[in-house]
Backbone as CSV, one residue per row, in Angstrom:
resi,resn,N_x,N_y,N_z,CA_x,CA_y,CA_z,C_x,C_y,C_z
1,MET,0.650,-0.818,0.409,0.059,-0.028,-0.276,0.788,1.156,-0.035
2,SER,0.453,2.375,-0.678,1.244,3.528,-0.555,0.825,4.148,0.661
3,THR,2.246,5.013,0.522,2.188,6.319,1.783,1.961,7.430,1.491
4,TYR,1.517,8.503,1.676,1.816,9.408,1.332,2.468,10.356,1.035
5,HIS,2.691,11.044,-0.046,3.713,11.710,-0.354,3.543,12.543,-1.987
6,PRO,3.769,13.929,-1.226,3.572,14.672,-2.931,4.022,13.961,-4.267
7,LEU,3.847,13.236,-5.385,4.415,13.073,-6.579,5.090,14.155,-7.156
8,THR,6.010,13.152,-7.616,6.912,14.210,-8.910,6.203,13.851,-10.270
9,GLU,6.600,14.744,-10.965,6.076,14.161,-12.715,6.215,13.019,-13.098
10,ALA,7.547,12.512,-12.687,7.832,11.066,-13.235,7.028,9.738,-12.463
11,GLU,6.822,10.134,-10.823,6.186,9.293,-10.387,4.421,9.267,-10.769
12,ALA,3.470,10.925,-11.243,2.486,10.587,-11.701,2.373,10.009,-12.813
13,ILE,3.432,9.920,-13.647,3.394,8.553,-15.447,3.561,7.571,-14.853
14,GLU,4.022,6.976,-14.001,4.477,6.043,-13.383,2.915,5.321,-12.648
15,TYR,2.556,5.776,-11.764,0.819,5.580,-10.953,0.125,5.466,-12.096
16,ALA,-0.242,6.780,-13.609,-0.878,6.364,-14.387,-0.970,5.283,-15.517
17,ARG,0.679,4.949,-15.380,0.410,3.769,-16.208,-0.201,2.242,-15.709
18,HIS,-0.173,2.448,-14.534,-0.764,0.889,-13.881,-2.213,1.187,-13.822
19,ILE,-2.562,2.276,-13.900,-4.485,2.508,-13.442,-5.143,1.524,-15.241
20,PRO,-5.840,0.556,-14.323,-6.154,-0.749,-15.333,-7.579,0.371,-16.582
21,ASN,-7.300,-0.209,-17.734,-8.212,-0.146,-18.968,-7.769,1.342,-19.417
22,LEU,-6.395,2.630,-18.965,-6.275,3.294,-19.466,-5.271,3.443,-20.495
23,PHE,-4.070,3.182,-19.874,-2.730,3.495,-21.009,-2.305,1.815,-21.111
24,GLN,-1.764,1.721,-22.006,-0.833,0.684,-22.216,0.495,0.399,-21.814
25,PRO,0.617,-0.541,-20.789,2.132,-0.755,-20.151,3.405,-0.248,-21.300
26,GLU,3.361,-0.185,-22.521,4.348,0.297,-23.076,4.342,1.758,-23.742
27,ALA,3.122,2.378,-23.219,2.516,3.459,-23.873,3.662,4.941,-23.039
28,GLU,4.057,5.829,-24.277,5.023,6.608,-24.020,4.283,8.031,-23.444
29,LEU,4.535,8.050,-22.089,3.722,9.516,-21.526,4.009,10.283,-21.426
30,SER,3.547,11.495,-21.273,3.964,13.146,-20.906,3.634,13.600,-19.500
31,SER,3.798,14.367,-18.632,2.931,14.837,-17.460,3.629,16.136,-17.441
32,HIS,2.392,17.483,-17.307,2.680,18.566,-16.863,1.765,18.877,-15.259
33,GLU,2.687,19.235,-14.715,1.860,20.026,-13.212,0.840,21.022,-13.675
34,ILE,-0.210,21.468,-13.352,-0.351,22.403,-14.139,-1.993,23.114,-13.215
35,GLY,-1.576,22.201,-12.030,-2.196,23.342,-10.852,-1.564,24.741,-10.746
36,ASP,-2.879,25.673,-10.489,-2.636,26.867,-10.211,-3.229,27.534,-8.692
37,GLY,-3.711,26.420,-8.333,-4.700,26.868,-7.494,-3.187,26.865,-5.700
38,ASN,-4.027,26.524,-4.782,-3.200,27.153,-3.388,-3.331,25.516,-3.236
39,LEU,-3.956,24.439,-3.307,-4.222,23.233,-2.293,-3.902,22.179,-2.867
40,ASN,-3.684,21.902,-4.387,-3.592,20.543,-4.794,-2.556,20.841,-5.778
41,LEU,-1.706,19.531,-6.301,-1.021,19.577,-7.416,-2.095,18.898,-8.487
42,VAL,-2.025,19.015,-9.970,-2.594,18.777,-10.764,-1.776,18.389,-11.726
43,PHE,-1.618,17.260,-12.153,-0.737,16.248,-12.972,-1.888,16.348,-14.520
44,HIS,-1.954,16.520,-15.362,-2.108,16.223,-17.130,-1.380,15.214,-17.210
45,ILE,-1.686,14.293,-17.069,-0.808,13.019,-18.326,-1.191,12.872,-19.682
46,SER,-0.649,12.646,-20.682,-1.121,12.355,-22.399,-0.254,11.201,-22.959
47,GLU,-0.646,10.709,-23.796,0.340,9.786,-24.708,-0.252,10.697,-26.099
48,GLN,1.019,10.783,-26.729,0.624,11.690,-28.044,0.282,11.028,-29.180
49,ALA,0.768,9.407,-28.857,0.274,8.714,-30.155,-0.801,8.544,-30.500
50,THR,-1.792,8.593,-28.921,-3.364,8.320,-29.330,-3.946,9.464,-29.090
51,GLY,-3.404,10.562,-28.210,-4.252,11.346,-28.109,-5.105,11.275,-26.817
52,LYS,-4.909,9.742,-25.569,-5.465,10.047,-24.550,-4.738,10.279,-23.762
53,SER,-5.773,10.874,-22.676,-5.077,11.779,-21.638,-6.253,11.695,-20.347
54,ILE,-4.714,11.763,-19.215,-6.216,11.852,-18.010,-5.474,13.008,-17.447
55,ILE,-6.455,13.619,-16.118,-5.406,14.316,-14.657,-5.680,13.337,-13.656
56,LEU,-4.546,13.492,-12.987,-4.187,13.230,-11.823,-4.711,14.421,-10.765
57,LYS,-5.442,14.428,-9.497,-5.093,15.657,-9.157,-5.472,14.926,-7.520
58,GLN,-4.129,15.387,-6.550,-3.704,14.733,-5.837,-3.639,16.279,-4.653
59,ALA,-4.538,15.922,-3.453,-4.654,17.087,-2.106,-3.284,16.957,-1.093
60,LEU,-2.785,18.143,-1.256,-1.545,19.257,-0.525,-2.158,18.700,1.299
61,PRO,-1.083,18.063,1.917,-1.795,18.254,3.430,-1.311,20.053,3.801
62,TYR,-1.078,21.242,3.384,-0.778,22.079,3.859,-1.334,23.107,2.356
63,ALA,-1.398,24.490,2.832,-1.846,25.509,1.127,-0.387,25.634,0.934
64,LYS,-0.121,26.289,-0.627,0.815,25.892,-1.129,1.216,27.511,-1.297
65,VAL,0.480,28.284,-0.761,0.987,30.064,-0.888,1.314,29.401,0.777
66,VAL,1.045,29.364,1.376,2.141,29.400,2.863,2.836,28.353,3.298
67,GLY,2.838,27.107,3.193,3.334,26.225,3.163,3.099,25.231,4.300
68,GLU,4.067,24.539,4.531,3.899,23.426,6.163,3.480,24.119,7.541
69,SER,3.298,25.326,7.643,3.119,26.289,8.857,0.875,26.252,8.804
70,TRP,0.877,25.658,7.543,-0.492,25.916,7.595,-1.361,24.463,7.008
71,PRO,-1.403,23.895,7.826,-1.668,22.055,7.801,-3.185,22.286,7.165
72,LEU,-3.288,20.991,6.266,-4.873,21.224,5.976,-4.883,19.793,6.394
73,THR,-6.688,18.982,5.975,-6.881,17.542,5.914,-7.115,17.292,4.628
74,LEU,-5.955,16.137,4.651,-6.587,15.428,3.391,-7.604,14.701,3.265
75,ASP,-8.461,14.771,3.486,-9.807,13.728,3.751,-10.516,14.883,2.884
76,ARG,-10.180,16.114,2.125,-11.456,16.821,1.555,-11.186,16.285,-0.123
77,ALA,-10.046,15.349,-0.316,-9.756,14.685,-1.666,-10.648,13.803,-2.330
78,ARG,-11.213,12.798,-0.951,-11.814,11.991,-0.776,-13.158,12.502,-0.803
79,ILE,-13.172,13.556,-0.140,-15.035,14.382,-0.293,-15.218,14.754,-1.580
80,GLU,-14.038,15.456,-2.782,-14.595,15.640,-3.322,-14.754,14.573,-4.242
81,SER,-13.967,13.584,-4.385,-13.640,12.539,-5.281,-15.242,12.117,-5.120
82,GLU,-15.988,11.864,-4.360,-17.351,11.139,-3.751,-18.432,12.355,-4.416
83,ALA,-18.293,13.298,-3.906,-18.995,14.309,-4.718,-19.348,14.256,-6.164
84,LEU,-17.786,14.545,-6.752,-18.063,14.218,-7.937,-18.702,12.758,-8.729
85,ILE,-18.342,11.846,-8.311,-19.198,10.470,-8.204,-20.696,10.738,-8.250
86,ILE,-21.121,11.005,-7.163,-22.564,11.797,-7.033,-23.034,12.132,-8.177
87,GLU,-21.901,13.603,-8.490,-22.575,14.881,-9.705,-22.585,13.774,-11.065
88,HIS,-21.878,13.323,-11.058,-21.580,12.795,-12.787,-22.884,11.418,-12.763
89,ALA,-22.988,10.651,-11.821,-24.212,9.710,-12.152,-25.503,10.228,-12.181
90,LEU,-25.883,11.482,-11.821,-26.943,12.291,-11.800,-26.823,13.168,-13.491
91,ASN,-25.540,13.563,-13.480,-25.645,14.412,-14.909,-24.171,14.124,-15.538
92,PRO,-24.359,12.669,-16.292,-23.049,12.245,-17.149,-22.520,13.143,-18.123
93,ASP,-23.308,14.009,-18.665,-23.283,14.653,-19.325,-22.820,16.328,-19.323
94,LEU,-22.468,16.665,-17.899,-22.005,18.058,-17.397,-21.268,17.469,-16.416
95,VAL,-20.981,16.378,-16.066,-19.282,16.581,-14.764,-18.490,15.567,-15.376
96,PRO,-17.419,15.904,-15.013,-16.473,14.971,-15.307,-16.583,13.300,-14.658
97,GLN,-15.818,12.559,-15.424,-15.532,11.124,-14.566,-14.376,11.143,-13.488
98,VAL,-14.670,10.136,-12.627,-13.995,9.920,-11.813,-13.310,8.249,-12.420
99,TYR,-12.066,8.318,-12.308,-11.728,6.917,-13.058,-11.295,5.893,-11.731
100,ALA,-11.009,7.100,-10.790,-10.408,6.246,-9.864,-9.666,7.125,-8.793
101,TYR,-9.856,6.201,-6.969,-9.620,7.389,-5.936,-8.308,6.646,-5.207
102,ASP,-7.624,7.256,-4.921,-6.344,6.528,-4.336,-6.519,7.205,-2.771
103,GLU,-6.993,6.763,-1.538,-7.049,7.190,-0.431,-5.687,7.266,0.017
104,ALA,-5.023,6.484,-0.059,-3.152,6.738,1.007,-2.718,7.898,0.029
105,LEU,-2.870,7.817,-1.506,-2.084,9.347,-1.840,-3.361,10.613,-2.208
106,ALA,-4.322,10.234,-1.212,-5.513,11.800,-1.670,-5.631,11.724,-3.158
107,LEU,-5.302,10.876,-3.909,-5.278,11.168,-4.982,-6.118,10.366,-6.177
108,THR,-7.473,11.672,-6.781,-8.372,11.452,-7.941,-8.014,11.245,-9.034
109,VAL,-7.970,10.441,-9.664,-8.008,10.097,-11.150,-8.981,10.247,-11.930
110,MET,-9.051,11.353,-13.218,-10.727,11.794,-13.239,-10.116,12.040,-15.091
111,GLU,-11.480,12.234,-15.581,-11.233,12.478,-16.773,-10.837,14.339,-16.922
112,ASP,-9.487,14.292,-18.423,-9.399,15.094,-19.057,-10.335,16.375,-18.903
113,LEU,-10.352,17.489,-19.089,-11.134,18.993,-19.529,-10.499,19.898,-20.146
114,SER,-8.975,19.428,-19.887,-8.324,20.538,-20.709,-8.234,21.300,-21.673
115,ASP,-9.628,20.500,-22.495,-9.962,21.279,-24.231,-10.944,22.442,-23.603
116,HIS,-11.083,22.228,-22.567,-12.378,23.191,-22.311,-11.731,24.453,-22.031
117,VAL,-12.582,25.646,-21.863,-12.148,27.364,-21.837,-12.647,27.423,-20.446
118,ILE,-11.871,27.563,-19.129,-12.656,28.409,-17.766,-13.453,29.488,-18.106
119,MET,-14.717,29.007,-17.812,-15.462,30.235,-17.941,-15.663,31.740,-17.930
120,ARG,-14.849,31.846,-16.480,-14.712,32.691,-16.267,-13.699,33.803,-17.748
121,LYS,-12.564,32.977,-17.995,-12.090,33.368,-19.059,-13.223,33.631,-19.991
122,GLY,-13.663,32.464,-20.565,-14.895,32.841,-21.658,-15.037,34.283,-21.275
123,LEU,-15.971,34.512,-20.680,-16.368,35.471,-19.875,-15.977,37.269,-20.555
124,ILE,-14.774,36.539,-19.853,-14.126,37.908,-20.134,-13.474,38.267,-21.515
125,GLU,-13.728,37.304,-22.107,-12.932,37.332,-23.618,-14.145,37.851,-24.487
126,ARG,-15.361,37.443,-23.938,-17.115,38.090,-24.347,-17.805,36.719,-25.318
127,ASN,-17.260,35.774,-24.744,-17.864,34.757,-25.482,-19.455,34.347,-24.667
128,GLN,-20.222,33.770,-25.506,-21.475,33.793,-25.064,-21.835,32.093,-25.253
129,TYR,-22.728,31.991,-23.833,-22.920,30.393,-23.434,-24.051,30.748,-23.227
130,PRO,-25.128,30.342,-25.182,-26.470,30.358,-24.995,-26.733,28.814,-24.109
131,LEU,-26.519,27.995,-23.850,-26.700,26.489,-23.087,-26.453,26.768,-21.562
132,PHE,-25.581,27.889,-21.141,-25.294,27.771,-19.783,-26.763,27.473,-18.547
133,ALA,-27.692,28.473,-18.828,-29.092,28.316,-18.000,-29.468,26.964,-17.825
134,GLU,-29.304,26.587,-19.133,-30.161,24.909,-19.271,-29.550,23.946,-18.378
135,HIS,-27.956,24.086,-18.641,-27.037,23.199,-18.450,-27.006,23.366,-16.865
136,ILE,-27.020,24.887,-16.063,-26.226,24.776,-14.609,-28.035,24.536,-14.141
137,GLY,-28.959,25.119,-14.740,-30.531,24.745,-14.365,-31.151,22.945,-13.894
138,ARG,-30.388,22.345,-14.933,-30.250,21.162,-14.718,-29.512,20.067,-13.976
139,PHE,-28.053,20.324,-13.676,-27.283,19.672,-12.938,-27.702,20.242,-11.422
140,LEU,-27.942,21.483,-11.122,-28.798,22.095,-9.771,-29.993,21.272,-9.763
141,ALA,-31.051,21.555,-10.491,-31.961,20.502,-9.821,-31.987,18.731,-9.794
142,ASN,-30.966,18.785,-10.748,-30.469,16.717,-10.374,-29.910,16.605,-9.166
143,THR,-28.961,17.841,-8.972,-27.997,17.169,-8.017,-29.005,17.316,-6.685
144,LEU,-29.418,18.515,-6.754,-30.084,19.362,-5.013,-31.264,18.385,-4.772
145,PHE,-31.991,17.551,-5.879,-33.142,17.235,-5.510,-33.123,15.820,-5.101
146,PHE,-32.194,15.173,-5.982,-31.869,13.608,-5.641,-30.881,13.308,-4.630
147,THR,-30.134,14.603,-3.915,-29.468,14.379,-2.804,-30.353,14.888,-1.702
148,SER,-31.658,15.136,-1.885,-32.170,15.475,-0.511,-33.352,14.453,0.183
149,ASP,-33.995,14.486,1.183,-35.089,14.094,1.835,-36.249,13.615,0.874
150,LEU,-36.233,14.365,-0.229,-37.762,14.258,-1.049,-36.820,13.364,-1.973
151,GLY,-35.858,13.047,-2.550,-35.175,12.519,-3.788,-34.281,11.116,-3.080
152,LYS,-34.347,11.309,-1.848,-33.435,9.994,-1.283,-34.116,9.455,-0.022
153,ASN,-33.178,7.881,0.000,-33.707,7.523,1.507,-33.173,8.718,2.476
154,GLN,-33.995,8.877,3.774,-33.736,9.642,4.256,-32.587,9.436,5.284
155,GLN,-32.433,8.234,6.052,-31.708,7.418,6.463,-30.393,7.215,5.591
156,GLU,-30.026,7.350,4.390,-29.050,6.980,3.656,-28.543,8.347,3.318
157,LYS,-29.541,9.280,2.733,-29.144,10.840,3.444,-28.512,11.284,4.507
158,LYS,-28.694,11.030,5.772,-28.765,11.330,6.830,-26.797,11.163,7.175
159,ILE,-26.665,9.197,6.309,-25.456,8.968,6.506,-24.417,9.793,5.919
160,GLN,-24.737,10.247,4.673,-23.695,10.739,3.400,-23.831,12.092,4.129
161,GLN,-24.400,12.940,4.881,-24.375,14.351,4.792,-23.205,13.914,6.113
162,GLY,-22.969,13.092,6.956,-21.843,13.093,7.959,-20.716,12.547,7.207
163,ARG,-20.851,12.081,6.098,-19.275,11.612,4.795,-19.180,13.002,4.401
164,PHE,-19.745,13.722,4.223,-19.349,15.187,2.977,-19.488,16.707,4.459
165,ILE,-19.258,16.475,5.644,-19.305,17.555,6.647,-17.295,17.502,6.855
166,ASN,-17.157,18.591,6.728,-15.478,19.451,6.121,-15.074,20.098,7.241
167,PRO,-14.984,19.968,8.689,-14.867,21.272,9.087,-14.171,22.089,9.460
168,GLU,-12.720,21.209,8.748,-11.700,22.506,8.628,-11.506,23.092,7.393
169,LEU,-12.029,22.841,6.708,-11.736,23.454,5.255,-13.437,24.680,5.279
170,CYS,-14.334,24.452,6.245,-15.384,25.387,6.477,-14.828,26.526,7.645
171,LYS,-13.836,26.267,8.243,-13.396,26.819,9.618,-12.287,28.155,8.611
172,ILE,-11.646,27.521,7.324,-10.865,28.657,7.232,-11.690,29.698,5.775
173,THR,-12.704,29.061,5.794,-14.038,29.568,5.050,-13.785,31.138,5.816
174,GLU,-14.483,30.717,6.833,-15.208,31.348,7.975,-14.290,32.425,8.354
175,ASP,-13.349,32.114,8.894,-12.123,32.691,9.764,-11.916,33.454,8.443
176,LEU,-10.939,33.247,7.315,-10.392,34.344,6.469,-12.110,35.154,5.488
177,ILE,-12.971,34.413,5.796,-13.792,35.786,4.954,-14.920,36.267,6.520
178,PHE,-15.311,36.151,7.416,-16.006,36.324,7.576,-15.794,36.532,9.483
179,ASP,-14.814,36.930,9.658,-13.660,36.990,11.007,-12.639,38.135,11.036
180,ASP,-12.335,37.412,10.170,-10.604,38.356,10.400,-10.324,39.475,9.834
181,PRO,-11.033,39.573,7.860,-11.013,40.845,8.015,-11.653,41.930,8.831
182,TYR,-12.868,41.832,9.938,-13.378,42.862,10.830,-12.367,42.664,11.795
183,ARG,-11.141,42.660,11.728,-10.628,42.643,13.345,-9.237,42.208,13.614
184,ASP,-8.376,42.969,14.244,-6.772,43.034,14.416,-6.175,41.674,14.137
185,ALA,-6.847,40.532,13.239,-5.920,39.547,12.966,-4.644,39.044,12.679
186,ASP,-3.942,38.556,13.680,-2.275,38.065,13.339,-2.112,37.597,11.790
187,THR,-3.446,36.698,11.174,-2.988,36.883,9.878,-2.896,37.947,8.715
188,ASN,-3.613,38.997,8.901,-3.778,39.708,7.834,-2.788,40.570,7.922
189,ASN,-2.422,40.811,6.719,-1.248,41.605,6.082,-1.722,42.725,5.258
190,ILE,-1.319,44.530,6.285,-2.413,44.913,5.650,-1.589,45.937,4.802
191,GLU,-1.541,46.516,3.890,-0.629,47.853,3.593,-0.513,48.982,4.262
192,ALA,0.298,49.729,4.271,0.016,50.786,5.198,-0.754,52.257,4.955
193,HIS,-0.702,51.860,3.273,-2.080,52.839,2.821,-3.098,52.943,3.226
194,ILE,-3.344,51.626,3.312,-5.110,51.017,3.225,-5.396,50.875,4.959
195,ARG,-4.406,51.150,5.764,-4.940,50.861,7.275,-5.874,51.091,7.597
196,ASP,-6.304,52.227,8.092,-6.697,53.529,8.309,-8.380,52.892,7.664
197,ALA,-8.573,52.000,6.628,-9.445,51.819,5.833,-10.412,50.701,7.235
198,ALA,-8.946,50.191,6.929,-9.160,48.129,7.366,-9.671,48.653,8.966
199,GLU,-8.876,49.826,9.168,-9.246,49.811,11.037,-10.606,50.473,10.982
200,GLN,-11.098,50.869,10.164,-12.886,51.416,10.018,-13.381,50.179,10.024
201,LEU,-13.181,49.174,9.794,-13.881,48.004,9.028,-14.155,47.637,10.448
202,TRP,-12.937,47.216,11.547,-12.664,46.919,13.106,-13.509,47.711,13.814
203,THR,-14.150,48.196,13.582,-14.738,49.380,14.782,-16.363,49.387,14.101
204,ASP,-16.601,49.039,13.084,-17.864,49.292,12.355,-18.755,48.433,13.391
205,SER,-19.821,48.699,14.063,-20.336,47.709,15.022,-21.643,47.428,13.643
206,ALA,-21.982,48.214,12.960,-23.178,47.884,12.318,-22.608,46.276,11.065
207,LEU,-21.645,46.913,10.706,-20.985,45.991,9.923,-21.243,44.979,10.434
208,HIS,-20.902,44.695,11.629,-20.641,43.395,12.529,-21.653,42.770,12.322
209,LEU,-23.022,43.238,12.664,-24.182,42.722,13.132,-24.714,42.456,11.452
210,GLU,-24.209,43.298,10.420,-24.520,42.187,9.572,-24.011,40.942,8.881
211,VAL,-22.770,41.060,9.259,-21.564,39.966,8.871,-22.363,38.569,8.976
212,PRO,-22.832,38.070,10.304,-23.421,36.771,10.592,-24.340,36.099,9.489
213,SER,-25.418,37.169,9.538,-26.626,36.694,8.200,-25.990,36.399,6.994
214,CYS,-24.648,37.637,6.690,-23.909,36.442,4.974,-23.546,35.357,5.473
215,ALA,-22.937,34.978,6.524,-22.590,33.740,6.878,-23.217,32.583,6.686
216,ILE,-24.173,32.909,7.281,-25.456,31.999,7.545,-26.049,31.766,5.813
217,ASN,-26.215,32.612,5.145,-26.981,32.876,3.752,-25.349,32.199,2.504
218,PHE,-24.278,32.325,3.448,-23.247,31.183,2.299,-22.896,30.108,2.564
């Protein structure tokens, strides 16, 4: 059984080579680490001869932007993988397929969507998405209904609820968005020319009363 360690590109290739029913043992594979976020390594594994490709997404036990001083739970990878599996089963044409999940390495093997354009980038470039409303509406309707008490056995739903709770990541969001900006927190990094504005936030009692309602809706 593998023990956790962040994969190198060479290790990612070897891992991909041994996934059943994806690549031939003698396939010439290449790997590029394309992750641009703070929490994961993302390897794009491809075989030029056939055009076949996959994504290996590995959770890191810390935030890349800070380093090991900011530890994170690896169980978030399991939660994301299981959520994608459920969402794909309900919306197979709208959600990438998960081929495998390796709990020991916190690694998800999934369908490659790198030929798609990130919608944020497309909107900045003024592209139009005439099917977006139908697609997002169908995704939300199927996912929200069939994972609710109305569309799912109530006991199964409660068990599933427990599997998807992640207090550690919730706390990061709650602290960074709903707490730290409104007080003189150690994690704040404030430039001198806007410190006066930041201090006004810390003493704005009316604003502090509104923040909890935003957190509940979030």
